[in-house]
PDB file of C-alpha atoms and ligand atoms in Angstrom:
ATOM      1  CA  UNK X  18     201.610 323.885  69.497  1.00 54.00           C
ATOM      2  CA  UNK X  19     203.876 325.722  72.004  1.00 52.00           C
ATOM      3  CA  UNK X  20     201.826 327.776  74.314  1.00 53.00           C
ATOM      4  CA  UNK X  21     202.063 331.374  75.377  1.00 56.00           C
ATOM      5  CA  UNK X  22     203.742 331.835  78.812  1.00 58.00           C
ATOM      6  CA  UNK X  23     201.752 330.630  81.821  1.00 60.00           C
ATOM      7  CA  UNK X  24     199.116 333.212  82.682  1.00 72.00           C
ATOM      8  CA  UNK X  25     200.152 335.747  80.005  1.00 89.00           C
ATOM      9  CA  UNK X  26     197.420 337.304  78.174  1.00 95.00           C
ATOM     10  CA  UNK X  27     197.005 337.278  74.291  1.00 97.00           C
ATOM     11  CA  UNK X  28     194.943 339.810  72.327  1.00 98.00           C
ATOM     12  CA  UNK X  29     194.529 339.220  68.652  1.00 98.00           C
ATOM     13  CA  UNK X  30     193.732 342.003  66.247  1.00 98.00           C
ATOM     14  CA  UNK X  31     192.986 340.882  62.587  1.00 97.00           C
ATOM     15  CA  UNK X  32     191.717 342.477  59.609  1.00 94.00           C
ATOM     16  CA  UNK X  33     192.320 343.602  56.108  1.00 91.00           C
ATOM     17  CA  UNK X  34     195.145 346.113  54.870  1.00 85.00           C
ATOM     18  CA  UNK X  35     194.412 349.604  55.896  1.00 87.00           C
ATOM     19  CA  UNK X  36     191.669 348.839  58.600  1.00 92.00           C
ATOM     20  CA  UNK X  37     193.755 350.691  61.066  1.00 92.00           C
ATOM     21  CA  UNK X  38     194.839 347.477  62.958  1.00 93.00           C
ATOM     22  CA  UNK X  39     198.537 348.233  63.008  1.00 92.00           C
ATOM     23  CA  UNK X  40     198.266 351.689  64.498  1.00 93.00           C
ATOM     24  CA  UNK X  41     195.452 350.494  66.791  1.00 97.00           C
ATOM     25  CA  UNK X  42     197.393 347.449  68.001  1.00 97.00           C
ATOM     26  CA  UNK X  43     200.634 349.357  68.602  1.00 96.00           C
ATOM     27  CA  UNK X  44     198.899 351.969  70.770  1.00 98.00           C
ATOM     28  CA  UNK X  45     196.707 349.252  72.593  1.00 98.00           C
ATOM     29  CA  UNK X  46     199.771 347.374  73.487  1.00 97.00           C
ATOM     30  CA  UNK X  47     201.737 350.422  74.522  1.00 96.00           C
ATOM     31  CA  UNK X  48     198.801 351.570  76.821  1.00 96.00           C
ATOM     32  CA  UNK X  49     198.445 348.147  78.473  1.00 96.00           C
ATOM     33  CA  UNK X  50     202.244 347.517  78.650  1.00 95.00           C
ATOM     34  CA  UNK X  51     201.977 344.408  76.640  1.00 96.00           C
ATOM     35  CA  UNK X  52     204.467 343.190  73.836  1.00 95.00           C
ATOM     36  CA  UNK X  53     203.562 344.148  70.371  1.00 96.00           C
ATOM     37  CA  UNK X  54     203.691 341.700  67.447  1.00 97.00           C
ATOM     38  CA  UNK X  55     203.297 342.698  63.779  1.00 96.00           C
ATOM     39  CA  UNK X  56     202.860 339.343  61.901  1.00 97.00           C
ATOM     40  CA  UNK X  57     202.276 341.097  58.557  1.00 96.00           C
ATOM     41  CA  UNK X  58     206.071 342.202  58.821  1.00 97.00           C
ATOM     42  CA  UNK X  59     207.174 338.840  58.823  1.00 98.00           C
ATOM     43  CA  UNK X  60     205.298 337.910  55.594  1.00 98.00           C
ATOM     44  CA  UNK X  61     206.791 341.209  54.146  1.00 97.00           C
ATOM     45  CA  UNK X  62     210.356 340.112  55.314  1.00 98.00           C
ATOM     46  CA  UNK X  63     209.881 337.001  53.240  1.00 98.00           C
ATOM     47  CA  UNK X  64     208.672 338.999  50.144  1.00 98.00           C
ATOM     48  CA  UNK X  65     211.577 341.509  50.632  1.00 98.00           C
ATOM     49  CA  UNK X  66     213.969 338.358  50.609  1.00 98.00           C
ATOM     50  CA  UNK X  67     212.404 337.015  47.529  1.00 98.00           C
ATOM     51  CA  UNK X  68     212.678 340.073  45.780  1.00 98.00           C
ATOM     52  CA  UNK X  69     216.255 340.723  46.699  1.00 97.00           C
ATOM     53  CA  UNK X  70     217.342 337.236  45.898  1.00 97.00           C
ATOM     54  CA  UNK X  71     215.224 337.310  42.562  1.00 97.00           C
ATOM     55  CA  UNK X  72     213.444 334.204  43.692  1.00 97.00           C
ATOM     56  CA  UNK X  73     210.048 333.650  42.170  1.00 98.00           C
ATOM     57  CA  UNK X  74     207.316 334.130  45.011  1.00 98.00           C
ATOM     58  CA  UNK X  75     205.003 331.530  43.127  1.00 97.00           C
ATOM     59  CA  UNK X  76     207.490 328.802  43.883  1.00 98.00           C
ATOM     60  CA  UNK X  77     206.467 327.419  47.077  1.00 96.00           C
ATOM     61  CA  UNK X  78     209.377 325.146  47.819  1.00 97.00           C
ATOM     62  CA  UNK X  79     211.868 327.814  47.003  1.00 98.00           C
ATOM     63  CA  UNK X  80     210.255 330.354  49.025  1.00 98.00           C
ATOM     64  CA  UNK X  81     209.713 327.914  52.083  1.00 97.00           C
ATOM     65  CA  UNK X  82     213.521 327.090  52.031  1.00 98.00           C
ATOM     66  CA  UNK X  83     214.125 330.907  51.872  1.00 98.00           C
ATOM     67  CA  UNK X  84     211.956 331.515  54.937  1.00 98.00           C
ATOM     68  CA  UNK X  85     213.387 328.824  57.012  1.00 98.00           C
ATOM     69  CA  UNK X  86     216.800 330.424  56.229  1.00 97.00           C
ATOM     70  CA  UNK X  87     216.018 333.870  57.691  1.00 97.00           C
ATOM     71  CA  UNK X  88     216.700 334.959  60.983  1.00 97.00           C
ATOM     72  CA  UNK X  89     213.696 337.335  61.240  1.00 97.00           C
ATOM     73  CA  UNK X  90     213.951 339.452  64.691  1.00 95.00           C
ATOM     74  CA  UNK X  91     212.018 342.322  66.151  1.00 94.00           C
ATOM     75  CA  UNK X  92     214.343 344.750  68.229  1.00 92.00           C
ATOM     76  CA  UNK X  93     213.168 347.998  69.731  1.00 89.00           C
ATOM     77  CA  UNK X  94     210.660 348.370  67.138  1.00 89.00           C
ATOM     78  CA  UNK X  95     212.783 347.549  64.221  1.00 95.00           C
ATOM     79  CA  UNK X  96     212.649 344.633  61.901  1.00 97.00           C
ATOM     80  CA  UNK X  97     215.918 342.686  61.273  1.00 97.00           C
ATOM     81  CA  UNK X  98     216.589 340.127  58.648  1.00 97.00           C
ATOM     82  CA  UNK X  99     219.852 338.415  59.373  1.00 95.00           C
ATOM     83  CA  UNK X 100     220.838 341.439  61.213  1.00 95.00           C
ATOM     84  CA  UNK X 101     219.964 343.883  58.388  1.00 97.00           C
ATOM     85  CA  UNK X 102     217.441 346.527  59.236  1.00 98.00           C
ATOM     86  CA  UNK X 103     214.626 346.181  56.667  1.00 97.00           C
ATOM     87  CA  UNK X 104     212.079 348.223  58.683  1.00 96.00           C
ATOM     88  CA  UNK X 105     211.268 350.869  55.920  1.00 93.00           C
ATOM     89  CA  UNK X 106     212.375 348.696  52.943  1.00 95.00           C
ATOM     90  CA  UNK X 107     209.529 346.309  53.461  1.00 96.00           C
ATOM     91  CA  UNK X 108     206.625 349.182  53.334  1.00 89.00           C
ATOM     92  CA  UNK X 109     206.779 349.451  49.446  1.00 87.00           C
ATOM     93  CA  UNK X 110     203.899 348.605  47.238  1.00 82.00           C
ATOM     94  CA  UNK X 111     206.071 345.985  45.572  1.00 91.00           C
ATOM     95  CA  UNK X 112     206.673 344.195  48.739  1.00 94.00           C
ATOM     96  CA  UNK X 113     202.981 344.329  49.810  1.00 88.00           C
ATOM     97  CA  UNK X 114     202.106 342.674  46.660  1.00 89.00           C
ATOM     98  CA  UNK X 115     204.640 339.888  46.793  1.00 96.00           C
ATOM     99  CA  UNK X 116     203.761 339.354  50.552  1.00 95.00           C
ATOM    100  CA  UNK X 117     200.203 338.454  49.636  1.00 88.00           C
ATOM    101  CA  UNK X 118     201.513 335.994  47.265  1.00 93.00           C
ATOM    102  CA  UNK X 119     204.054 334.385  49.653  1.00 96.00           C
ATOM    103  CA  UNK X 120     201.443 334.167  52.384  1.00 93.00           C
ATOM    104  CA  UNK X 121     199.464 331.607  50.288  1.00 92.00           C
ATOM    105  CA  UNK X 122     201.996 329.065  50.681  1.00 95.00           C
ATOM    106  CA  UNK X 123     201.221 326.617  53.729  1.00 96.00           C
ATOM    107  CA  UNK X 124     204.896 325.834  54.248  1.00 97.00           C
ATOM    108  CA  UNK X 125     205.824 329.473  54.484  1.00 98.00           C
ATOM    109  CA  UNK X 126     202.861 330.042  56.927  1.00 96.00           C
ATOM    110  CA  UNK X 127     203.771 327.002  59.155  1.00 97.00           C
ATOM    111  CA  UNK X 128     207.302 328.442  59.757  1.00 98.00           C
ATOM    112  CA  UNK X 129     206.045 331.827  60.503  1.00 98.00           C
ATOM    113  CA  UNK X 130     203.424 330.606  62.799  1.00 98.00           C
ATOM    114  CA  UNK X 131     205.664 328.878  64.860  1.00 97.00           C
ATOM    115  CA  UNK X 132     207.810 332.065  64.946  1.00 97.00           C
ATOM    116  CA  UNK X 133     204.757 334.019  66.099  1.00 97.00           C
ATOM    117  CA  UNK X 134     203.928 331.533  68.808  1.00 97.00           C
ATOM    118  CA  UNK X 135     207.537 331.656  70.121  1.00 95.00           C
ATOM    119  CA  UNK X 136     207.470 335.396  70.003  1.00 94.00           C
ATOM    120  CA  UNK X 137     204.149 335.283  72.304  1.00 94.00           C
ATOM    121  CA  UNK X 138     206.213 333.188  74.987  1.00 92.00           C
ATOM    122  CA  UNK X 139     207.824 336.464  76.192  1.00 86.00           C
ATOM    123  CA  UNK X 140     204.499 337.408  78.102  1.00 92.00           C
ATOM    124  CA  UNK X 141     201.442 339.351  77.655  1.00 96.00           C
ATOM    125  CA  UNK X 142     200.915 340.287  73.650  1.00 97.00           C
ATOM    126  CA  UNK X 143     198.986 342.227  71.392  1.00 98.00           C
ATOM    127  CA  UNK X 144     199.338 340.414  67.947  1.00 98.00           C
ATOM    128  CA  UNK X 145     197.941 341.703  64.827  1.00 97.00           C
ATOM    129  CA  UNK X 146     197.496 340.139  61.449  1.00 96.00           C
ATOM    130  CA  UNK X 147     194.886 337.900  59.301  1.00 93.00           C
ATOM    131  CA  UNK X 148     194.714 334.587  61.120  1.00 95.00           C
ATOM    132  CA  UNK X 149     196.024 335.602  64.728  1.00 97.00           C
ATOM    133  CA  UNK X 150     192.506 334.747  66.324  1.00 97.00           C
ATOM    134  CA  UNK X 151     191.467 331.896  64.200  1.00 96.00           C
ATOM    135  CA  UNK X 152     194.533 329.750  63.598  1.00 96.00           C
ATOM    136  CA  UNK X 153     197.529 331.010  65.514  1.00 97.00           C
ATOM    137  CA  UNK X 154     196.003 331.805  68.985  1.00 98.00           C
ATOM    138  CA  UNK X 155     192.405 330.122  68.845  1.00 97.00           C
ATOM    139  CA  UNK X 156     192.365 330.286  72.730  1.00 96.00           C
ATOM    140  CA  UNK X 157     193.488 334.151  72.990  1.00 97.00           C
ATOM    141  CA  UNK X 158     191.813 335.852  75.843  1.00 96.00           C
ATOM    142  CA  UNK X 159     190.466 338.823  73.776  1.00 97.00           C
ATOM    143  CA  UNK X 160     190.001 338.895  70.037  1.00 98.00           C
ATOM    144  CA  UNK X 161     189.118 341.778  67.572  1.00 98.00           C
ATOM    145  CA  UNK X 162     188.452 341.879  63.942  1.00 97.00           C
ATOM    146  CA  UNK X 163     188.908 345.480  62.339  1.00 97.00           C
ATOM    147  CA  UNK X 164     187.491 346.499  59.009  1.00 93.00           C
ATOM    148  CA  UNK X 165     186.690 349.412  56.969  1.00 94.00           C
ATOM    149  CA  UNK X 166     185.578 350.493  53.392  1.00 92.00           C
ATOM    150  CA  UNK X 167     188.075 349.891  50.596  1.00 89.00           C
ATOM    151  CA  UNK X 168     188.205 353.690  49.562  1.00 92.00           C
ATOM    152  CA  UNK X 169     188.930 354.577  53.380  1.00 94.00           C
ATOM    153  CA  UNK X 170     191.801 352.024  53.550  1.00 93.00           C
ATOM    154  CA  UNK X 171     193.114 353.045  50.276  1.00 92.00           C
ATOM    155  CA  UNK X 172     193.174 356.652  51.446  1.00 92.00           C
ATOM    156  CA  UNK X 173     194.921 355.664  54.461  1.00 88.00           C
ATOM    157  CA  UNK X 174     197.660 353.890  52.628  1.00 84.00           C
ATOM    158  CA  UNK X 175     197.797 356.892  50.275  1.00 88.00           C
ATOM    159  CA  UNK X 176     198.558 359.393  53.003  1.00 87.00           C
ATOM    160  CA  UNK X 177     201.255 357.120  54.517  1.00 80.00           C
ATOM    161  CA  UNK X 178     203.292 357.016  51.485  1.00 78.00           C
ATOM    162  CA  UNK X 179     205.863 359.699  50.498  1.00 75.00           C
ATOM    163  CA  UNK X 180     204.589 362.306  48.089  1.00 83.00           C
ATOM    164  CA  UNK X 181     207.046 361.368  45.327  1.00 83.00           C
ATOM    165  CA  UNK X 182     207.159 359.959  41.808  1.00 80.00           C
ATOM    166  CA  UNK X 183     207.145 356.387  43.159  1.00 78.00           C
ATOM    167  CA  UNK X 184     203.713 357.009  44.795  1.00 82.00           C
ATOM    168  CA  UNK X 185     201.009 355.115  42.899  1.00 85.00           C
ATOM    169  CA  UNK X 186     197.566 356.983  41.883  1.00 90.00           C
ATOM    170  CA  UNK X 187     194.864 356.588  44.539  1.00 91.00           C
ATOM    171  CA  UNK X 188     192.796 354.485  42.026  1.00 93.00           C
ATOM    172  CA  UNK X 189     195.602 352.144  41.643  1.00 92.00           C
ATOM    173  CA  UNK X 190     195.769 351.431  45.388  1.00 89.00           C
ATOM    174  CA  UNK X 191     192.063 350.912  45.684  1.00 91.00           C
ATOM    175  CA  UNK X 192     192.465 348.382  43.011  1.00 92.00           C
ATOM    176  CA  UNK X 193     195.638 346.948  44.677  1.00 88.00           C
ATOM    177  CA  UNK X 194     193.600 346.865  47.851  1.00 89.00           C
ATOM    178  CA  UNK X 195     190.742 344.934  46.133  1.00 89.00           C
ATOM    179  CA  UNK X 196     193.062 342.402  44.747  1.00 88.00           C
ATOM    180  CA  UNK X 197     194.685 341.662  47.937  1.00 83.00           C
ATOM    181  CA  UNK X 198     191.532 341.334  49.918  1.00 87.00           C
ATOM    182  CA  UNK X 199     190.575 338.802  47.379  1.00 88.00           C
ATOM    183  CA  UNK X 200     193.790 336.886  47.477  1.00 83.00           C
ATOM    184  CA  UNK X 201     193.974 337.092  51.341  1.00 81.00           C
ATOM    185  CA  UNK X 202     190.082 336.199  51.852  1.00 87.00           C
ATOM    186  CA  UNK X 203     189.908 333.314  49.244  1.00 89.00           C
ATOM    187  CA  UNK X 204     193.338 331.349  49.696  1.00 83.00           C
ATOM    188  CA  UNK X 205     192.800 327.973  50.869  1.00 86.00           C
ATOM    189  CA  UNK X 206     195.060 328.054  53.895  1.00 85.00           C
ATOM    190  CA  UNK X 207     194.211 330.566  56.987  1.00 82.00           C
ATOM    191  CA  UNK X 208     191.860 332.763  54.831  1.00 86.00           C
ATOM    192  CA  UNK X 209     191.245 336.152  56.260  1.00 90.00           C
ATOM    193  CA  UNK X 210     187.923 336.159  58.357  1.00 92.00           C
ATOM    194  CA  UNK X 211     186.738 336.943  61.813  1.00 94.00           C
ATOM    195  CA  UNK X 212     187.020 334.324  64.365  1.00 96.00           C
ATOM    196  CA  UNK X 213     183.633 333.420  65.818  1.00 96.00           C
ATOM    197  CA  UNK X 214     184.267 334.738  69.219  1.00 96.00           C
ATOM    198  CA  UNK X 215     185.904 338.041  67.590  1.00 97.00           C
ATOM    199  CA  UNK X 216     184.514 341.424  68.235  1.00 97.00           C
ATOM    200  CA  UNK X 217     184.242 343.240  64.798  1.00 96.00           C
ATOM    201  CA  UNK X 218     184.862 346.910  64.613  1.00 97.00           C
ATOM    202  CA  UNK X 219     184.131 349.090  61.582  1.00 96.00           C
ATOM    203  CA  UNK X 220     186.813 351.687  61.634  1.00 95.00           C
ATOM    204  CA  UNK X 221     185.660 353.778  58.531  1.00 95.00           C
ATOM    205  CA  UNK X 222     184.218 356.623  60.619  1.00 95.00           C
ATOM    206  CA  UNK X 223     186.163 356.234  63.686  1.00 94.00           C
ATOM    207  CA  UNK X 224     189.268 357.849  64.845  1.00 92.00           C
ATOM    208  CA  UNK X 225     192.062 356.010  66.556  1.00 93.00           C
ATOM    209  CA  UNK X 226     191.304 356.924  70.205  1.00 96.00           C
ATOM    210  CA  UNK X 227     187.648 355.865  69.856  1.00 96.00           C
ATOM    211  CA  UNK X 228     188.727 352.282  68.425  1.00 97.00           C
ATOM    212  CA  UNK X 229     191.695 351.849  71.230  1.00 98.00           C
ATOM    213  CA  UNK X 230     189.096 352.696  73.893  1.00 97.00           C
ATOM    214  CA  UNK X 231     186.682 350.247  72.733  1.00 96.00           C
ATOM    215  CA  UNK X 232     189.452 347.567  72.731  1.00 97.00           C
ATOM    216  CA  UNK X 233     190.919 348.693  76.016  1.00 97.00           C
ATOM    217  CA  UNK X 234     187.607 348.448  77.841  1.00 96.00           C
ATOM    218  CA  UNK X 235     186.968 344.967  76.308  1.00 96.00           C
ATOM    219  CA  UNK X 236     190.416 343.547  77.319  1.00 96.00           C
ATOM    220  CA  UNK X 237     189.941 345.083  80.949  1.00 93.00           C
ATOM    221  CA  UNK X 238     186.432 343.696  81.235  1.00 92.00           C
ATOM    222  CA  UNK X 239     187.544 340.076  80.032  1.00 86.00           C
ATOM    223  CA  UNK X 240     191.066 339.905  81.830  1.00 82.00           C
ATOM    224  CA  UNK X 241     191.079 342.683  84.562  1.00 74.00           C
ATOM    225  CA  UNK X 242     193.055 346.117  84.689  1.00 66.00           C
ATOM    226  CA  UNK X 243     196.744 345.796  84.284  1.00 62.00           C
ATOM    227  CA  UNK X 244     198.118 349.069  85.313  1.00 55.00           C
TER     228      UNK X 244
HETATM  229  O1  LIG E  14     199.275 343.564  57.256  1.00 93.17           O
HETATM  230  P1  LIG E  14     200.185 343.702  56.266  1.00 93.17           P
HETATM  231  O2  LIG E  14     199.769 344.500  55.247  1.00 93.17           O
HETATM  232  O3  LIG E  14     201.474 344.027  56.550  1.00 93.17           O
HETATM  233  O4  LIG E  14     200.224 341.897  55.649  1.00 93.17           O
HETATM  234  C1  LIG E  14     201.286 341.869  54.569  1.00 93.17           C
HETATM  235  C2  LIG E  14     200.692 340.413  53.859  1.00 93.17           C
HETATM  236  O5  LIG E  14     200.915 339.490  54.617  1.00 93.17           O
HETATM  237  C3  LIG E  14     199.201 340.429  53.578  1.00 93.17           C
HETATM  238  O6  LIG E  14     198.875 340.437  52.131  1.00 93.17           O
HETATM  239  C4  LIG E  14     198.414 339.313  54.140  1.00 93.17           C
HETATM  240  C5  LIG E  14     199.737 338.663  54.541  1.00 93.17           C
HETATM  241  N1  LIG E  14     199.614 338.218  56.179  1.00 93.17           N
HETATM  242  C6  LIG E  14     198.815 337.044  56.499  1.00 93.17           C
HETATM  243  O7  LIG E  14     198.705 336.353  55.583  1.00 93.17           O
HETATM  244  N2  LIG E  14     198.816 336.572  57.684  1.00 93.17           N
HETATM  245  C7  LIG E  14     199.102 337.367  58.575  1.00 93.17           C
HETATM  246  N3  LIG E  14     198.900 336.976  60.227  1.00 93.17           N
HETATM  247  C8  LIG E  14     199.724 338.609  58.489  1.00 93.17           C
HETATM  248  C9  LIG E  14     199.743 339.043  57.110  1.00 93.17           C
END
């Protein structure tokens, strides 16, 4: 397994959809001056490509070949697939659903895990996903697991979506979140679960600032101040 850059610090943040981990991870990374890695966006990139090429997301060998053929890059906070900017297009409900299907394929995960480890070679990194503390960076310096009640998570997703005819009903979002949680937590490879040494934080009744402060204090306590 390629290791992170010598002396670089890895902070992992795992948790289910809508737990607030993306915003918290992005904010924490900016505050510490670390790189930020959104690994869910990589699975979404594969899902987007499946939908575009009308490939069946269930077909492991087809999807893994597709994954290997993609040039996935983060540039200035944008996600590019083969130089095409898909940052906004990967956030639809259809892409979310297909992402949790393609994420079940071991061969897809292998390719994306290699890419995630390569990204962390650039220096101090805050990385967020489902398996960052358990599988991808088991020796990370600091690990967090964020969670929140399903209704709270669905509400957050609902508020993020444009208020147009494509926005699903709130109840449908709760149902989709429960289904995705089930698939993510029960798949045979890299299921969603906290690492034994992760600090768990329930964000249902906390605001972003409170969550980030807890995490920042913990990182500084374990690895020293960075500013
Ligand atoms: O965090 P997100 O909603 O953008 O993730 C999209 C999907 O990708 C989600 O269903 C779970 C999957 N995923 C994963 O299996 N492992 C990761 N490290 C990140 C995301």
